[in-house]
Amino acid sequence: MRHLIALCGALALTGPAFAVSKVPGDPHVDDPVGIVADPCPMHSKPTDQAGWTLWNLHMLTRDFGQLCRYAADNKALEGKPVRAVFMGDSITDNWINADPSMFTDGQVDRGISGQTTAQMLVRFRQDVIALKPQVVHIMAMTNDIAGNTGAATMDTVLGNIQTMAELADAHRIKVVLASVPPAGAFPWSPGLRPAPQIAAINRWLSDYARSRGFTYVDYHAAMAQADGAMKPGLSTDGVHPTAEGYAIMRPLARQAIEKALREIQ
């Protein structure tokens, strides 16, 4: 057995597995790696498409969950009461810009554009559990369907949702599971027709929430056409809500959070 362990250790130190992920042309290739006190150096935002492309590759190889995005904001909330954390992707990320008053009185936006459930799971402890909210609102899977971080099975994607919800529940955080909003197509993945998968996921979310005593909020039913696409005027591109879209979502979100909070009392 000792020989086998030694062999496995030696194999781990050879070949590509030992190399640090580096993207050719990355201007921040010398950022710290490994376990360090401050893994979040400050950089200026890119100013052109080529710069954003390199930034995205840097993020995927060095900060997959984008833990640095909200690190300073989370620190500023230490010791302050948090009513609800909204965990999600760009639909959540953009919400605070379209409706800033939604995120007051202890409601916190922790959306990150482009993220899949795998990335959200990586940052769930830091961006949700550590803030000790009463409620977490989880809205995800648009980018899993679009394939933003590659391919995954439906079981894997739904398992990521289950893990986030069960982690919250274990920490006595009430769970609100949001439907995937409607979309007939994705501008950044034009070959896909997501409506059938979105419908299947939303059925599963509703059933899972019911089975676990979580709250389900159905944005899809309020915003979708019969074919599963977003109603005209509610989105900028068929996926991302306009102010009018968020105006429909806001009362539904508030009702779901109030329902979850009543269960605490």
Tab-separated table of C-alpha atoms in Angstrom:
chain	number	residue	atom	x	y	z
A	1	MET	CA	0.000	0.000	0.000
A	2	ARG	CA	2.873	2.399	0.845
A	3	HIS	CA	4.374	1.741	-2.590
A	4	LEU	CA	1.015	2.475	-4.283
A	5	ILE	CA	0.649	5.769	-2.415
A	6	ALA	CA	4.195	6.750	-3.343
A	7	LEU	CA	3.537	5.912	-6.994
A	8	CYS	CA	0.324	7.988	-7.040
A	9	GLY	CA	2.192	10.895	-5.476
A	10	ALA	CA	4.945	10.668	-8.067
A	11	LEU	CA	2.406	10.599	-10.913
A	12	ALA	CA	0.711	13.682	-9.510
A	13	LEU	CA	3.985	15.576	-9.792
A	14	THR	CA	4.518	14.813	-13.469
A	15	GLY	CA	2.933	16.036	-16.673
A	16	PRO	CA	0.331	18.764	-17.182
A	17	ALA	CA	-1.359	18.180	-13.808
A	18	PHE	CA	1.592	19.912	-12.124
A	19	ALA	CA	1.416	23.002	-14.339
A	20	VAL	CA	-0.386	26.197	-13.373
A	21	SER	CA	-3.140	27.084	-15.840
A	22	LYS	CA	-1.865	29.907	-18.028
A	23	VAL	CA	-3.601	31.592	-20.919
A	24	PRO	CA	-1.281	32.835	-23.705
A	25	GLY	CA	-1.362	36.622	-23.803
A	26	ASP	CA	-2.939	36.968	-20.359
A	27	PRO	CA	-1.656	40.305	-18.955
A	28	HIS	CA	-2.270	39.034	-15.421
A	29	VAL	CA	-0.463	35.747	-15.766
A	30	ASP	CA	1.697	36.614	-12.729
A	31	ASP	CA	-1.261	36.880	-10.349
A	32	PRO	CA	-0.785	34.767	-7.214
A	33	VAL	CA	-1.639	31.080	-7.260
A	34	GLY	CA	-1.953	28.533	-4.489
A	35	ILE	CA	-3.250	29.234	-0.989
A	36	VAL	CA	-2.485	32.878	-0.222
A	37	ALA	CA	-3.757	35.611	2.113
A	38	ASP	CA	-5.088	37.811	-0.708
A	39	PRO	CA	-6.085	35.978	-3.902
A	40	CYS	CA	-7.916	38.993	-5.357
A	41	PRO	CA	-5.494	41.535	-6.883
A	42	MET	CA	-7.163	44.598	-8.371
A	43	HIS	CA	-7.038	45.105	-12.144
A	44	SER	CA	-8.541	47.670	-14.468
A	45	LYS	CA	-11.468	46.469	-16.537
A	46	PRO	CA	-10.720	45.598	-20.179
A	47	THR	CA	-11.524	48.248	-22.748
A	48	ASP	CA	-12.003	46.116	-25.873
A	49	GLN	CA	-13.377	42.755	-26.948
A	50	ALA	CA	-9.954	41.116	-27.075
A	51	GLY	CA	-9.325	42.227	-23.506
A	52	TRP	CA	-12.650	40.836	-22.324
A	53	THR	CA	-11.924	37.534	-24.053
A	54	LEU	CA	-8.628	37.212	-22.188
A	55	TRP	CA	-10.277	38.313	-18.949
A	56	ASN	CA	-12.890	35.602	-19.340
A	57	LEU	CA	-10.259	32.937	-19.948
A	58	HIS	CA	-8.241	34.215	-16.981
A	59	MET	CA	-11.336	33.982	-14.786
A	60	LEU	CA	-12.202	30.450	-15.916
A	61	THR	CA	-8.683	29.189	-15.227
A	62	ARG	CA	-7.828	31.207	-12.090
A	63	ASP	CA	-11.124	32.147	-10.376
A	64	PHE	CA	-13.712	29.715	-11.728
A	65	GLY	CA	-16.374	30.653	-9.196
A	66	GLN	CA	-15.454	34.366	-9.330
A	67	LEU	CA	-14.989	34.474	-5.583
A	68	CYS	CA	-13.230	37.799	-5.969
A	69	ARG	CA	-16.295	39.531	-7.441
A	70	TYR	CA	-18.086	40.120	-4.137
A	71	ALA	CA	-15.253	39.549	-1.646
A	72	ALA	CA	-15.018	43.216	-0.585
A	73	ASP	CA	-18.807	43.678	-0.552
A	74	ASN	CA	-19.202	40.622	1.655
A	75	LYS	CA	-16.612	41.923	4.089
A	76	ALA	CA	-18.506	45.213	4.329
A	77	LEU	CA	-21.620	43.288	5.396
A	78	GLU	CA	-19.940	41.546	8.341
A	79	GLY	CA	-22.090	41.925	11.438
A	80	LYS	CA	-25.017	43.437	9.526
A	81	PRO	CA	-28.407	41.716	9.262
A	82	VAL	CA	-29.150	40.215	5.855
A	83	ARG	CA	-32.763	39.448	5.033
A	84	ALA	CA	-32.363	37.740	1.668
A	85	VAL	CA	-29.530	36.946	-0.732
A	86	PHE	CA	-30.352	36.642	-4.431
A	87	MET	CA	-27.984	34.067	-5.934
A	88	GLY	CA	-27.946	33.859	-9.702
A	89	ASP	CA	-26.528	34.738	-13.091
A	90	SER	CA	-26.904	37.830	-15.299
A	91	ILE	CA	-30.665	37.987	-14.786
A	92	THR	CA	-29.976	38.522	-11.083
A	93	ASP	CA	-26.814	40.560	-11.728
A	94	ASN	CA	-28.742	43.047	-13.897
A	95	TRP	CA	-31.693	43.280	-11.515
A	96	ILE	CA	-30.009	45.733	-9.169
A	97	ASN	CA	-29.251	48.076	-12.079
A	98	ALA	CA	-32.819	48.023	-13.399
A	99	ASP	CA	-34.466	48.236	-9.963
A	100	PRO	CA	-32.014	49.429	-7.273
A	101	SER	CA	-34.709	49.870	-4.626
A	102	MET	CA	-35.328	46.115	-4.730
A	103	PHE	CA	-32.000	45.609	-2.989
A	104	THR	CA	-32.476	47.628	0.178
A	105	ASP	CA	-33.552	46.717	3.720
A	106	GLY	CA	-31.269	43.715	3.893
A	107	GLN	CA	-31.905	42.299	0.406
A	108	VAL	CA	-28.579	41.594	-1.298
A	109	ASP	CA	-27.818	40.935	-4.981
A	110	ARG	CA	-25.189	38.261	-5.608
A	111	GLY	CA	-25.716	37.597	-9.293
A	112	ILE	CA	-22.795	37.146	-11.682
A	113	SER	CA	-23.295	37.405	-15.422
A	114	GLY	CA	-22.614	34.271	-17.419
A	115	GLN	CA	-22.384	31.862	-14.504
A	116	THR	CA	-23.539	28.267	-14.478
A	117	THR	CA	-24.699	26.320	-11.428
A	118	ALA	CA	-21.238	24.766	-11.064
A	119	GLN	CA	-19.740	28.240	-10.597
A	120	MET	CA	-22.487	29.315	-8.212
A	121	LEU	CA	-21.892	26.242	-6.090
A	122	VAL	CA	-18.213	27.150	-5.761
A	123	ARG	CA	-19.088	30.550	-4.279
A	124	PHE	CA	-22.233	29.574	-2.366
A	125	ARG	CA	-20.535	29.420	1.023
A	126	GLN	CA	-18.849	32.801	0.630
A	127	ASP	CA	-21.661	34.692	-1.094
A	128	VAL	CA	-24.616	33.168	0.768
A	129	ILE	CA	-23.919	31.061	3.853
A	130	ALA	CA	-21.275	33.398	5.313
A	131	LEU	CA	-23.703	36.334	5.116
A	132	LYS	CA	-26.170	34.452	7.375
A	133	PRO	CA	-29.312	35.536	5.534
A	134	GLN	CA	-32.775	34.506	6.574
A	135	VAL	CA	-33.631	33.525	2.998
A	136	VAL	CA	-31.776	32.672	-0.209
A	137	HIS	CA	-33.420	33.179	-3.610
A	138	ILE	CA	-31.776	30.866	-6.167
A	139	MET	CA	-32.375	31.545	-9.854
A	140	ALA	CA	-30.076	29.647	-12.213
A	141	MET	CA	-29.594	27.208	-15.111
A	142	THR	CA	-30.072	29.543	-18.090
A	143	ASN	CA	-26.326	29.368	-18.722
A	144	ASP	CA	-26.141	25.626	-18.055
A	145	ILE	CA	-28.659	25.121	-20.865
A	146	ALA	CA	-26.635	27.520	-23.035
A	147	GLY	CA	-23.427	25.579	-22.300
A	148	ASN	CA	-21.370	28.478	-20.938
A	149	THR	CA	-18.906	26.190	-19.145
A	150	GLY	CA	-19.250	23.209	-21.444
A	151	ALA	CA	-21.455	20.137	-21.402
A	152	ALA	CA	-23.218	18.623	-18.391
A	153	THR	CA	-25.959	16.092	-17.793
A	154	MET	CA	-29.354	17.195	-16.523
A	155	ASP	CA	-28.711	15.191	-13.336
A	156	THR	CA	-25.500	17.137	-12.713
A	157	VAL	CA	-27.146	20.518	-13.198
A	158	LEU	CA	-30.156	19.691	-11.048
A	159	GLY	CA	-27.785	18.172	-8.493
A	160	ASN	CA	-26.003	21.520	-8.210
A	161	ILE	CA	-29.344	23.147	-7.377
A	162	GLN	CA	-30.074	20.451	-4.817
A	163	THR	CA	-26.679	20.914	-3.195
A	164	MET	CA	-27.098	24.688	-2.881
A	165	ALA	CA	-30.601	24.313	-1.486
A	166	GLU	CA	-29.589	21.601	0.959
A	167	LEU	CA	-26.559	23.572	2.128
A	168	ALA	CA	-28.816	26.535	2.832
A	169	ASP	CA	-31.328	24.346	4.634
A	170	ALA	CA	-28.580	22.810	6.769
A	171	HIS	CA	-27.631	26.336	7.858
A	172	ARG	CA	-31.255	27.224	8.652
A	173	ILE	CA	-31.563	29.526	5.663
A	174	LYS	CA	-34.999	29.382	4.069
A	175	VAL	CA	-34.918	28.505	0.368
A	176	VAL	CA	-36.766	30.164	-2.497
A	177	LEU	CA	-36.269	28.340	-5.808
A	178	ALA	CA	-37.053	30.448	-8.863
A	179	SER	CA	-38.147	29.094	-12.207
A	180	VAL	CA	-35.835	29.497	-15.158
A	181	PRO	CA	-37.233	32.550	-16.993
A	182	PRO	CA	-38.574	32.032	-20.507
A	183	ALA	CA	-36.329	32.014	-23.567
A	184	GLY	CA	-36.963	30.870	-27.121
A	185	ALA	CA	-33.305	31.229	-28.137
A	186	PHE	CA	-29.955	32.410	-26.794
A	187	PRO	CA	-28.161	35.139	-28.780
A	188	TRP	CA	-24.770	33.819	-27.641
A	189	SER	CA	-25.656	30.157	-28.446
A	190	PRO	CA	-27.850	30.558	-31.534
A	191	GLY	CA	-28.054	26.880	-32.434
A	192	LEU	CA	-30.000	25.939	-29.308
A	193	ARG	CA	-33.759	25.892	-28.775
A	194	PRO	CA	-34.029	25.975	-24.985
A	195	ALA	CA	-37.792	26.139	-24.372
A	196	PRO	CA	-38.381	22.364	-23.899
A	197	GLN	CA	-35.486	21.991	-21.456
A	198	ILE	CA	-36.587	25.085	-19.549
A	199	ALA	CA	-40.094	23.647	-19.217
A	200	ALA	CA	-38.733	20.309	-17.962
A	201	ILE	CA	-36.437	21.992	-15.448
A	202	ASN	CA	-39.232	24.165	-14.115
A	203	ARG	CA	-41.472	21.137	-13.564
A	204	TRP	CA	-38.659	19.514	-11.635
A	205	LEU	CA	-38.010	22.656	-9.578
A	206	SER	CA	-41.664	22.937	-8.619
A	207	ASP	CA	-41.848	19.271	-7.596
A	208	TYR	CA	-38.545	19.393	-5.715
A	209	ALA	CA	-39.508	22.545	-3.817
A	210	ARG	CA	-42.811	20.974	-2.817
A	211	SER	CA	-41.131	17.760	-1.662
A	212	ARG	CA	-38.629	19.632	0.525
A	213	GLY	CA	-40.889	22.353	1.892
A	214	PHE	CA	-39.090	25.093	-0.055
A	215	THR	CA	-40.823	28.017	-1.753
A	216	TYR	CA	-41.129	28.025	-5.540
A	217	VAL	CA	-41.584	31.277	-7.467
A	218	ASP	CA	-42.782	30.994	-11.055
A	219	TYR	CA	-41.501	33.865	-13.188
A	220	HIS	CA	-41.854	31.744	-16.301
A	221	ALA	CA	-45.644	31.525	-16.175
A	222	ALA	CA	-45.928	35.295	-15.759
A	223	MET	CA	-43.551	36.185	-18.613
A	224	ALA	CA	-43.778	33.455	-21.269
A	225	GLN	CA	-45.671	33.148	-24.514
A	226	ALA	CA	-47.359	29.866	-25.434
A	227	ASP	CA	-44.192	28.726	-27.275
A	228	GLY	CA	-41.972	29.306	-24.237
A	229	ALA	CA	-40.339	32.480	-25.527
A	230	MET	CA	-40.347	35.731	-23.563
A	231	LYS	CA	-43.333	38.007	-24.155
A	232	PRO	CA	-42.555	41.069	-26.314
A	233	GLY	CA	-41.310	44.079	-24.411
A	234	LEU	CA	-40.176	42.129	-21.347
A	235	SER	CA	-36.580	41.525	-22.439
A	236	THR	CA	-33.766	43.201	-24.327
A	237	ASP	CA	-32.732	40.087	-26.250
A	238	GLY	CA	-35.317	37.405	-25.519
A	239	VAL	CA	-33.481	36.386	-22.336
A	240	HIS	CA	-32.551	39.379	-20.154
A	241	PRO	CA	-35.472	41.302	-18.647
A	242	THR	CA	-36.150	44.956	-19.295
A	243	ALA	CA	-37.363	47.251	-16.523
A	244	GLU	CA	-40.872	46.113	-17.481
A	245	GLY	CA	-39.816	42.500	-17.045
A	246	TYR	CA	-38.335	43.143	-13.627
A	247	ALA	CA	-41.513	45.020	-12.665
A	248	ILE	CA	-43.386	41.736	-13.151
A	249	MET	CA	-40.756	39.753	-11.240
A	250	ARG	CA	-40.486	42.115	-8.263
A	251	PRO	CA	-43.843	41.445	-6.556
A	252	LEU	CA	-43.532	37.719	-7.188
A	253	ALA	CA	-40.090	37.687	-5.556
A	254	ARG	CA	-41.296	39.715	-2.588
A	255	GLN	CA	-44.292	37.427	-2.075
A	256	ALA	CA	-42.053	34.351	-2.178
A	257	ILE	CA	-39.611	35.833	0.331
A	258	GLU	CA	-42.440	36.878	2.659
A	259	LYS	CA	-43.864	33.375	2.465
A	260	ALA	CA	-40.483	31.873	3.339
A	261	LEU	CA	-40.020	34.337	6.216
A	262	ARG	CA	-43.426	33.478	7.684
A	263	GLU	CA	-42.192	29.922	8.109
A	264	ILE	CA	-39.394	31.195	10.357
A	265	GLN	CA	-41.787	32.841	12.784
